[in-house]
C-alpha atoms as a printed R data frame, in Angstrom:
    type eleno elety resid chain resno       x      y       z
1   ATOM     1    CA   MET     A     1   0.000  0.000   0.000
2   ATOM     2    CA   LYS     A     2   1.395  3.396  -1.001
3   ATOM     3    CA   THR     A     3   1.231  6.283   1.452
4   ATOM     4    CA   ALA     A     4   0.287  9.814   0.409
5   ATOM     5    CA   LEU     A     5   0.859 12.854   2.611
6   ATOM     6    CA   ILE     A     6  -1.471 15.759   1.807
7   ATOM     7    CA   LEU     A     7  -0.344 19.058   3.286
8   ATOM     8    CA   GLY     A     8  -3.455 21.211   3.520
9   ATOM     9    CA   VAL     A     9  -5.904 18.326   3.481
10  ATOM    10    CA   THR     A    10  -8.911 20.195   4.895
11  ATOM    11    CA   GLY     A    11  -9.367 22.487   1.893
12  ATOM    12    CA   GLN     A    12 -11.523 21.846  -1.154
13  ATOM    13    CA   THR     A    13  -8.770 20.229  -3.232
14  ATOM    14    CA   GLY     A    14  -7.455 18.221  -0.300
15  ATOM    15    CA   ALA     A    15 -10.874 16.711   0.360
16  ATOM    16    CA   TYR     A    16 -11.324 15.623  -3.254
17  ATOM    17    CA   LEU     A    17  -7.750 14.359  -3.568
18  ATOM    18    CA   SER     A    18  -8.160 12.324  -0.375
19  ATOM    19    CA   GLY     A    19 -11.162 10.565  -1.877
20  ATOM    20    CA   GLN     A    20  -9.327  9.929  -5.129
21  ATOM    21    CA   LEU     A    21  -6.259  8.444  -3.450
22  ATOM    22    CA   LEU     A    22  -8.293  6.327  -1.037
23  ATOM    23    CA   THR     A    23 -10.201  4.931  -4.015
24  ATOM    24    CA   ASN     A    24  -6.835  4.131  -5.584
25  ATOM    25    CA   GLY     A    25  -5.900  2.072  -2.517
26  ATOM    26    CA   TYR     A    26  -3.598  4.538  -0.786
27  ATOM    27    CA   ARG     A    27  -3.045  5.177   2.882
28  ATOM    28    CA   VAL     A    28  -3.756  8.913   3.232
29  ATOM    29    CA   VAL     A    29  -2.206 11.098   5.926
30  ATOM    30    CA   GLY     A    30  -3.344 14.720   5.999
31  ATOM    31    CA   SER     A    31  -2.064 17.721   7.898
32  ATOM    32    CA   SER     A    32  -3.491 20.950   9.238
33  ATOM    33    CA   ARG     A    33  -2.062 23.447  11.721
34  ATOM    34    CA   ASP     A    34  -4.112 22.031  14.630
35  ATOM    35    CA   TRP     A    35  -6.003 18.881  13.715
36  ATOM    36    CA   SER     A    36  -8.128 18.828  16.882
37  ATOM    37    CA   GLU     A    37  -9.419 22.327  16.069
38  ATOM    38    CA   SER     A    38  -9.570 21.934  12.286
39  ATOM    39    CA   ASN     A    39 -12.722 22.525  10.316
40  ATOM    40    CA   THR     A    40 -12.976 19.112   8.661
41  ATOM    41    CA   TRP     A    41 -16.463 19.540   7.193
42  ATOM    42    CA   ARG     A    42 -15.198 19.123   3.633
43  ATOM    43    CA   LEU     A    43 -13.646 15.753   4.418
44  ATOM    44    CA   LYS     A    44 -16.860 14.737   6.165
45  ATOM    45    CA   LYS     A    45 -18.941 15.913   3.203
46  ATOM    46    CA   ARG     A    46 -16.846 13.746   0.891
47  ATOM    47    CA   GLY     A    47 -17.222 10.770   3.244
48  ATOM    48    CA   VAL     A    48 -13.487 10.378   3.845
49  ATOM    49    CA   LEU     A    49 -12.959 11.936   7.281
50  ATOM    50    CA   GLU     A    50 -12.716  8.610   9.118
51  ATOM    51    CA   SER     A    51 -10.275  7.214   6.549
52  ATOM    52    CA   VAL     A    52  -7.773 10.084   6.593
53  ATOM    53    CA   GLU     A    53  -5.094  9.994   9.288
54  ATOM    54    CA   GLY     A    54  -5.082 13.572  10.525
55  ATOM    55    CA   VAL     A    55  -1.970 15.151  12.033
56  ATOM    56    CA   SER     A    56  -1.178 18.593  13.437
57  ATOM    57    CA   LEU     A    57   1.682 20.401  11.731
58  ATOM    58    CA   SER     A    58   3.083 23.884  11.316
59  ATOM    59    CA   LEU     A    59   4.668 23.949   7.891
60  ATOM    60    CA   HIS     A    60   7.049 26.652   9.133
61  ATOM    61    CA   ASP     A    61   8.417 24.314  11.829
62  ATOM    62    CA   HIS     A    62  11.343 22.568  10.143
63  ATOM    63    CA   THR     A    63  11.874 20.097  13.002
64  ATOM    64    CA   SER     A    64   8.237 19.004  13.189
65  ATOM    65    CA   LEU     A    65   8.060 18.626   9.420
66  ATOM    66    CA   ALA     A    66  11.200 16.487   9.437
67  ATOM    67    CA   ARG     A    67   9.776 14.314  12.204
68  ATOM    68    CA   LEU     A    68   6.526 13.859  10.280
69  ATOM    69    CA   LEU     A    69   8.280 12.873   7.055
70  ATOM    70    CA   ASP     A    70  10.374 10.324   8.926
71  ATOM    71    CA   SER     A    71   7.400  8.794  10.752
72  ATOM    72    CA   VAL     A    72   4.990  8.709   7.810
73  ATOM    73    CA   ALA     A    73   7.566  7.769   5.124
74  ATOM    74    CA   PRO     A    74   5.284  8.948   2.287
75  ATOM    75    CA   ASP     A    75   5.605  7.750  -1.277
76  ATOM    76    CA   GLU     A    76   3.906 10.905  -2.512
77  ATOM    77    CA   ILE     A    77   3.612 14.378  -0.971
78  ATOM    78    CA   TYR     A    78   1.033 16.894  -2.162
79  ATOM    79    CA   TYR     A    79   1.443 20.539  -1.173
80  ATOM    80    CA   LEU     A    80  -2.010 22.159  -1.193
81  ATOM    81    CA   ALA     A    81  -1.592 24.414   1.832
82  ATOM    82    CA   GLY     A    82  -1.366 28.181   2.122
83  ATOM    83    CA   PRO     A    83  -3.716 31.068   1.281
84  ATOM    84    CA   SER     A    84  -5.717 30.650  -1.923
85  ATOM    85    CA   SER     A    85  -7.368 34.057  -2.321
86  ATOM    86    CA   VAL     A    86  -5.891 36.446  -4.880
87  ATOM    87    CA   ALA     A    87  -7.926 39.341  -3.490
88  ATOM    88    CA   ALA     A    88  -6.696 38.693   0.056
89  ATOM    89    CA   SER     A    89  -3.095 38.616  -1.160
90  ATOM    90    CA   PHE     A    90  -3.362 42.285  -2.172
91  ATOM    91    CA   ARG     A    91  -4.473 43.120   1.360
92  ATOM    92    CA   GLU     A    92  -1.849 40.978   3.118
93  ATOM    93    CA   PRO     A    93   1.015 40.340   0.685
94  ATOM    94    CA   THR     A    94   3.545 39.324   3.328
95  ATOM    95    CA   VAL     A    95   1.220 36.570   4.548
96  ATOM    96    CA   SER     A    96   0.932 35.154   1.025
97  ATOM    97    CA   MET     A    97   4.672 35.326   0.458
98  ATOM    98    CA   SER     A    98   5.486 33.543   3.701
99  ATOM    99    CA   ASP     A    99   2.650 31.014   3.963
100 ATOM   100    CA   ILE     A   100   2.778 29.895   0.327
101 ATOM   101    CA   PHE     A   101   6.509 29.887  -0.423
102 ATOM   102    CA   ASP     A   102   8.413 29.059   2.775
103 ATOM   103    CA   PRO     A   103   6.886 25.603   3.394
104 ATOM   104    CA   VAL     A   104   7.738 24.450  -0.132
105 ATOM   105    CA   VAL     A   105  11.434 25.212   0.380
106 ATOM   106    CA   ASN     A   106  11.320 23.501   3.789
107 ATOM   107    CA   ILE     A   107   9.901 20.330   2.232
108 ATOM   108    CA   LEU     A   108  12.265 20.299  -0.733
109 ATOM   109    CA   GLU     A   109  15.288 20.881   1.495
110 ATOM   110    CA   LEU     A   110  14.303 17.970   3.739
111 ATOM   111    CA   LEU     A   111  13.839 15.698   0.727
112 ATOM   112    CA   LYS     A   112  17.284 16.741  -0.510
113 ATOM   113    CA   GLN     A   113  18.940 16.141   2.866
114 ATOM   114    CA   ARG     A   114  17.415 12.669   3.101
115 ATOM   115    CA   SER     A   115  18.062 11.709  -0.554
116 ATOM   116    CA   SER     A   116  14.361 10.859  -0.485
117 ATOM   117    CA   LYS     A   117  12.681  8.974  -3.322
118 ATOM   118    CA   ALA     A   118   9.280 10.411  -2.420
119 ATOM   119    CA   THR     A   119   7.454 12.271  -5.167
120 ATOM   120    CA   PHE     A   120   6.622 15.878  -4.344
121 ATOM   121    CA   VAL     A   121   3.728 17.585  -6.153
122 ATOM   122    CA   ASN     A   122   3.460 21.338  -5.793
123 ATOM   123    CA   ALA     A   123   0.066 22.905  -6.488
124 ATOM   124    CA   ALA     A   124   1.156 25.870  -8.584
125 ATOM   125    CA   SER     A   125  -1.341 28.169 -10.287
126 ATOM   126    CA   THR     A   126  -2.133 29.587 -13.686
127 ATOM   127    CA   ASP     A   127  -1.943 32.963 -11.905
128 ATOM   128    CA   CYS     A   128   1.802 32.501 -12.385
129 ATOM   129    CA   PHE     A   129   1.314 33.474 -16.048
130 ATOM   130    CA   GLY     A   130  -0.266 36.829 -15.230
131 ATOM   131    CA   ASP     A   131  -2.287 38.659 -17.869
132 ATOM   132    CA   GLN     A   132  -1.244 37.382 -21.294
133 ATOM   133    CA   SER     A   133  -4.618 37.645 -23.014
134 ATOM   134    CA   GLY     A   134  -4.499 36.297 -26.540
135 ATOM   135    CA   THR     A   135  -1.554 33.972 -25.817
136 ATOM   136    CA   ILE     A   136  -2.102 30.225 -25.452
137 ATOM   137    CA   LEU     A   137  -0.158 29.194 -22.361
138 ATOM   138    CA   ASN     A   138   1.548 25.915 -21.481
139 ATOM   139    CA   GLU     A   139   4.303 24.594 -19.218
140 ATOM   140    CA   THR     A   140   7.063 26.466 -21.073
141 ATOM   141    CA   SER     A   141   5.301 29.838 -21.326
142 ATOM   142    CA   ARG     A   142   6.757 32.960 -19.736
143 ATOM   143    CA   MET     A   143   5.622 33.662 -16.183
144 ATOM   144    CA   GLN     A   144   4.823 37.278 -15.304
145 ATOM   145    CA   PRO     A   145   2.515 37.278 -12.252
146 ATOM   146    CA   ILE     A   146   0.608 40.441 -11.364
147 ATOM   147    CA   SER     A   147  -0.613 39.703  -7.824
148 ATOM   148    CA   PRO     A   148   1.174 38.840  -4.569
149 ATOM   149    CA   TYR     A   149  -0.562 35.454  -4.753
150 ATOM   150    CA   GLY     A   150   0.740 34.859  -8.279
151 ATOM   151    CA   ILE     A   151   4.239 36.001  -7.327
152 ATOM   152    CA   SER     A   152   4.271 33.569  -4.384
153 ATOM   153    CA   LYS     A   153   3.033 30.668  -6.505
154 ATOM   154    CA   THR     A   154   5.624 31.461  -9.175
155 ATOM   155    CA   ALA     A   155   8.341 31.295  -6.520
156 ATOM   156    CA   THR     A   156   7.150 27.811  -5.517
157 ATOM   157    CA   PHE     A   157   7.130 26.772  -9.187
158 ATOM   158    CA   TRP     A   158  10.753 27.777  -9.710
159 ATOM   159    CA   ALA     A   159  11.896 26.315  -6.381
160 ATOM   160    CA   THR     A   160  10.291 22.976  -7.255
161 ATOM   161    CA   GLN     A   161  11.857 22.958 -10.709
162 ATOM   162    CA   ASN     A   162  15.243 24.024  -9.338
163 ATOM   163    CA   TYR     A   163  15.397 21.248  -6.732
164 ATOM   164    CA   ARG     A   164  14.364 18.723  -9.375
165 ATOM   165    CA   GLU     A   165  17.093 19.751 -11.778
166 ATOM   166    CA   ALA     A   166  19.861 20.640  -9.309
167 ATOM   167    CA   PHE     A   167  19.414 17.872  -6.745
168 ATOM   168    CA   ASP     A   168  17.515 15.156  -8.648
169 ATOM   169    CA   ILE     A   169  14.477 15.432  -6.360
170 ATOM   170    CA   ARG     A   170  11.333 13.715  -7.645
171 ATOM   171    CA   ALA     A   171   9.423 17.003  -7.769
172 ATOM   172    CA   ARG     A   172   6.878 18.334 -10.230
173 ATOM   173    CA   ASN     A   173   4.443 21.235 -10.534
174 ATOM   174    CA   ALA     A   174   0.737 20.910 -11.206
175 ATOM   175    CA   ILE     A   175  -0.167 24.298 -12.690
176 ATOM   176    CA   LEU     A   176  -3.816 24.426 -11.663
177 ATOM   177    CA   THR     A   177  -6.513 26.578 -13.186
178 ATOM   178    CA   ASN     A   178  -9.615 27.710 -11.247
179 ATOM   179    CA   HIS     A   179 -11.511 24.723  -9.898
180 ATOM   180    CA   GLU     A   180 -14.911 24.759  -8.280
181 ATOM   181    CA   SER     A   181 -17.344 22.723  -6.204
182 ATOM   182    CA   PRO     A   182 -19.801 23.335  -3.369
183 ATOM   183    CA   LEU     A   183 -16.801 22.823  -1.054
184 ATOM   184    CA   ARG     A   184 -15.268 26.088  -2.294
185 ATOM   185    CA   GLY     A   185 -14.985 28.861   0.303
186 ATOM   186    CA   PRO     A   186 -17.839 31.413   0.441
187 ATOM   187    CA   ALA     A   187 -15.513 34.363  -0.315
188 ATOM   188    CA   PHE     A   188 -14.759 33.154  -3.848
189 ATOM   189    CA   VAL     A   189 -16.783 34.832  -6.576
190 ATOM   190    CA   THR     A   190 -18.437 31.669  -7.909
191 ATOM   191    CA   GLN     A   191 -19.774 30.767  -4.478
192 ATOM   192    CA   LYS     A   192 -20.752 34.377  -3.861
193 ATOM   193    CA   ILE     A   193 -22.844 34.284  -7.036
194 ATOM   194    CA   ILE     A   194 -24.496 30.931  -6.326
195 ATOM   195    CA   SER     A   195 -25.304 31.682  -2.695
196 ATOM   196    CA   GLY     A   196 -26.478 35.196  -3.619
197 ATOM   197    CA   LEU     A   197 -28.837 33.943  -6.312
198 ATOM   198    CA   ARG     A   198 -30.182 31.350  -3.922
199 ATOM   199    CA   ASP     A   199 -30.871 34.084  -1.344
200 ATOM   200    CA   ILE     A   200 -32.684 36.123  -4.007
201 ATOM   201    CA   THR     A   201 -35.004 33.203  -4.792
202 ATOM   202    CA   LEU     A   202 -35.675 32.880  -1.059
203 ATOM   203    CA   GLY     A   203 -36.468 36.579  -0.768
204 ATOM   204    CA   LYS     A   204 -33.477 37.300   1.479
205 ATOM   205    CA   LYS     A   205 -31.944 39.864  -0.868
206 ATOM   206    CA   LYS     A   206 -32.762 41.639  -4.113
207 ATOM   207    CA   SER     A   207 -29.435 41.801  -5.958
208 ATOM   208    CA   ILE     A   208 -25.741 40.849  -6.019
209 ATOM   209    CA   ALA     A   209 -22.938 43.370  -6.519
210 ATOM   210    CA   LEU     A   210 -20.009 42.169  -8.625
211 ATOM   211    CA   GLY     A   211 -16.769 43.667  -9.896
212 ATOM   212    CA   ASN     A   212 -15.355 42.943 -13.367
213 ATOM   213    CA   THR     A   213 -17.564 40.282 -14.976
214 ATOM   214    CA   THR     A   214 -15.854 40.339 -18.392
215 ATOM   215    CA   ILE     A   215 -12.870 38.331 -17.114
216 ATOM   216    CA   GLY     A   216 -12.261 34.967 -18.778
217 ATOM   217    CA   ARG     A   217 -11.148 31.836 -16.943
218 ATOM   218    CA   ASP     A   218 -10.684 28.130 -17.660
219 ATOM   219    CA   TRP     A   219 -12.899 26.573 -15.002
220 ATOM   220    CA   LEU     A   220 -12.666 22.943 -13.875
221 ATOM   221    CA   TRP     A   221 -14.626 20.761 -11.493
222 ATOM   222    CA   ALA     A   222 -12.567 20.082  -8.344
223 ATOM   223    CA   ASP     A   223 -12.744 16.288  -8.650
224 ATOM   224    CA   ASP     A   224 -11.286 16.500 -12.171
225 ATOM   225    CA   VAL     A   225  -8.354 18.398 -10.676
226 ATOM   226    CA   ALA     A   226  -7.991 15.749  -7.962
227 ATOM   227    CA   ARG     A   227  -7.737 13.027 -10.615
228 ATOM   228    CA   ALA     A   228  -5.084 15.062 -12.400
229 ATOM   229    CA   LEU     A   229  -3.066 15.535  -9.215
230 ATOM   230    CA   ALA     A   230  -3.176 11.813  -8.465
231 ATOM   231    CA   LEU     A   231  -1.955 11.018 -11.986
232 ATOM   232    CA   ILE     A   232   0.867 13.559 -11.745
233 ATOM   233    CA   GLY     A   233   1.907 12.192  -8.351
234 ATOM   234    CA   SER     A   234   2.005  8.563  -9.476
235 ATOM   235    CA   SER     A   235   3.602  9.205 -12.869
236 ATOM   236    CA   PRO     A   236   7.220  8.079 -13.401
237 ATOM   237    CA   GLN     A   237   7.696 11.229 -15.482
238 ATOM   238    CA   SER     A   238   9.026 14.128 -13.410
239 ATOM   239    CA   HIS     A   239   7.779 17.068 -15.391
240 ATOM   240    CA   ASP     A   240   5.294 19.891 -14.911
241 ATOM   241    CA   CYS     A   241   1.725 19.873 -16.207
242 ATOM   242    CA   VAL     A   242  -0.883 22.528 -16.870
243 ATOM   243    CA   VAL     A   243  -4.204 21.225 -15.513
244 ATOM   244    CA   ALA     A   244  -7.014 22.876 -17.467
245 ATOM   245    CA   SER     A   245  -9.783 22.139 -19.960
246 ATOM   246    CA   GLY     A   246  -8.440 24.309 -22.769
247 ATOM   247    CA   THR     A   247 -11.734 26.249 -22.900
248 ATOM   248    CA   THR     A   248 -12.112 29.817 -21.642
249 ATOM   249    CA   SER     A   249 -15.436 31.190 -20.393
250 ATOM   250    CA   THR     A   250 -16.249 34.628 -19.010
251 ATOM   251    CA   LEU     A   251 -17.740 35.419 -15.643
252 ATOM   252    CA   ASP     A   252 -20.673 36.917 -17.556
253 ATOM   253    CA   GLU     A   253 -21.250 33.496 -19.105
254 ATOM   254    CA   PHE     A   254 -21.035 31.911 -15.657
255 ATOM   255    CA   THR     A   255 -23.617 34.292 -14.229
256 ATOM   256    CA   ALA     A   256 -25.917 33.832 -17.235
257 ATOM   257    CA   LEU     A   257 -25.899 30.033 -16.783
258 ATOM   258    CA   ALA     A   258 -26.407 30.325 -13.040
259 ATOM   259    CA   CYS     A   259 -29.279 32.801 -13.414
260 ATOM   260    CA   ALA     A   260 -30.932 30.493 -15.959
261 ATOM   261    CA   GLU     A   261 -30.744 27.632 -13.437
262 ATOM   262    CA   PHE     A   262 -32.525 29.810 -10.870
263 ATOM   263    CA   GLU     A   263 -34.879 31.274 -13.515
264 ATOM   264    CA   LEU     A   264 -33.678 34.802 -12.769
265 ATOM   265    CA   ASP     A   265 -32.887 37.700 -15.107
266 ATOM   266    CA   PRO     A   266 -29.213 38.711 -14.745
267 ATOM   267    CA   ASN     A   267 -30.062 42.243 -15.870
268 ATOM   268    CA   VAL     A   268 -32.339 42.564 -12.835
269 ATOM   269    CA   VAL     A   269 -30.447 40.752 -10.077
270 ATOM   270    CA   LEU     A   270 -26.811 41.673 -10.843
271 ATOM   271    CA   THR     A   271 -25.225 45.081 -10.250
272 ATOM   272    CA   HIS     A   272 -21.718 46.445 -10.809
273 ATOM   273    CA   ASP     A   273 -19.565 47.830  -8.008
274 ATOM   274    CA   PRO     A   274 -16.180 49.301  -9.084
275 ATOM   275    CA   ALA     A   275 -14.941 48.942  -5.496
276 ATOM   276    CA   LEU     A   276 -14.900 45.157  -5.982
277 ATOM   277    CA   THR     A   277 -12.383 45.354  -8.830
278 ATOM   278    CA   ARG     A   278  -8.852 44.227  -7.895
279 ATOM   279    CA   PRO     A   279  -5.853 46.601  -8.178
280 ATOM   280    CA   ARG     A   280  -4.578 44.442 -11.058
281 ATOM   281    CA   GLU     A   281  -6.561 41.751 -12.841
282 ATOM   282    CA   ILE     A   282  -5.925 38.935 -15.286
283 ATOM   283    CA   GLN     A   283  -8.442 39.801 -17.959
284 ATOM   284    CA   SER     A   284  -8.444 36.459 -19.710
285 ATOM   285    CA   VAL     A   285  -6.446 33.237 -19.720
286 ATOM   286    CA   HIS     A   286  -6.127 30.664 -22.520
287 ATOM   287    CA   LEU     A   287  -4.497 27.389 -21.550
288 ATOM   288    CA   ASP     A   288  -3.073 24.400 -23.406
289 ATOM   289    CA   PRO     A   289  -3.357 21.152 -21.378
290 ATOM   290    CA   SER     A   290  -1.963 18.950 -24.180
291 ATOM   291    CA   ARG     A   291   0.847 17.496 -22.055
292 ATOM   292    CA   ILE     A   292  -1.328 16.027 -19.304
293 ATOM   293    CA   LYS     A   293  -3.863 14.824 -21.861
294 ATOM   294    CA   ASP     A   294  -1.293 13.199 -24.143
295 ATOM   295    CA   ASP     A   295   1.194 11.899 -21.560
296 ATOM   296    CA   LEU     A   296  -1.101 10.886 -18.713
297 ATOM   297    CA   GLY     A   297  -4.396 10.295 -20.513
298 ATOM   298    CA   TRP     A   298  -6.297 12.799 -18.380
299 ATOM   299    CA   GLN     A   299  -9.485 14.470 -19.574
300 ATOM   300    CA   PRO     A   300 -11.933 16.620 -17.610
301 ATOM   301    CA   GLN     A   301 -15.239 14.816 -17.165
302 ATOM   302    CA   VAL     A   302 -17.396 17.805 -16.185
303 ATOM   303    CA   SER     A   303 -18.115 20.509 -18.773
304 ATOM   304    CA   PHE     A   304 -18.455 24.189 -17.901
305 ATOM   305    CA   PRO     A   305 -22.295 24.260 -18.171
306 ATOM   306    CA   GLU     A   306 -22.540 21.070 -16.092
307 ATOM   307    CA   LEU     A   307 -20.148 22.565 -13.534
308 ATOM   308    CA   VAL     A   308 -22.444 25.570 -13.058
309 ATOM   309    CA   SER     A   309 -25.478 23.298 -12.825
310 ATOM   310    CA   ARG     A   310 -23.813 21.164 -10.155
311 ATOM   311    CA   LEU     A   311 -22.910 24.233  -8.125
312 ATOM   312    CA   VAL     A   312 -26.526 25.354  -8.221
313 ATOM   313    CA   ARG     A   313 -27.678 21.896  -7.152
314 ATOM   314    CA   GLY     A   314 -25.014 21.819  -4.426
315 ATOM   315    CA   GLU     A   315 -23.682 18.434  -5.490
316 ATOM   316    CA   PRO     A   316 -20.225 17.708  -4.092
C-alpha cells in the first residue's frame, strides 16, 4: 500500500484528492495546523474523514516537518496548503509570500537532505502566467505574475523545478486553473454568485454586486483536478503539467448560466460595483493542457455548463 501525505488536506482540493487516493488504494495522511481544532467539514462531506489519518503540523516548523516525514515515510507528498485568495493577497502580501513559499522550500530541502525517493507535487497556479490575453499558455510559457498570490506561486514553481534539476528530487508542478465545487470557500466569486442567487429566490436579498464580470477563466470541477493531481503524483515522469480544460469562459457566461438555473434575469439581479475590482486583474487566460492529456491520458469529465449546474444543485 502506497502512502500519500497531503499538506493542507482540509481544503476543497485536499478533500477531493483524499477521496481519489483512497479509491486508488492509498493510505492517506493529511495535515493541518491544529487537527483537533480543524474545520474538517469538507472531508466529512466527501465521506473520507474517518479514513484520513489527521496530524497537526506547522509547515514553518522545520523540526516538526522532518519528524513527520520520517514517521509517515510517504511515497507521494502533495502541497495544497497556504492562502488561496488572490484578493486577500493584495491586502496581506507578506502573509501570502510567507505562507505559500516558505513551506515548499522547507519540504524540498528535507527531501534533498534525506536523498528521499518520495514524489513531491506542488500545487502551482495559472496565476503565475499573469495577464497574457491572446496567448495560449503551457508549461514552457513565460511567467509574469501580477498579484502577490501569483508572485508567491511562481516562486514555488521555480523552487520545485530548481530542486528537481539541481538535486535530482522527484518534484513536479501541477499548474492548476480555477476549480470549483460546493466545497469552495464562500468568499470566492463563484460561491458568492451561487449563494447570492439562492438568497434572491428565497427573498433574502434583491441583488448581487459584482466587480469585473468580463474576465475569462478556464474553469474545472474540483474532482477532475484531484484526478489530475493523483496522476501527476504517481507518474514516473518528473515534469510539470498545466491542468485545465483548454476552454475559456467569461464570468458573464457563468452568471448567465447560473441565473438560468434559478430562472432569474441577470439584468435585474446583478449590479456592478467598481470597489470590488482588484488593483490588477488577469483579464483572460487561454491554456493548453496537451501534455497532461497526451502523456497521462487525463481528460476533464465535467463541462463548464454542467459545472455551473452542479454548483446550483449543491452536489459535491
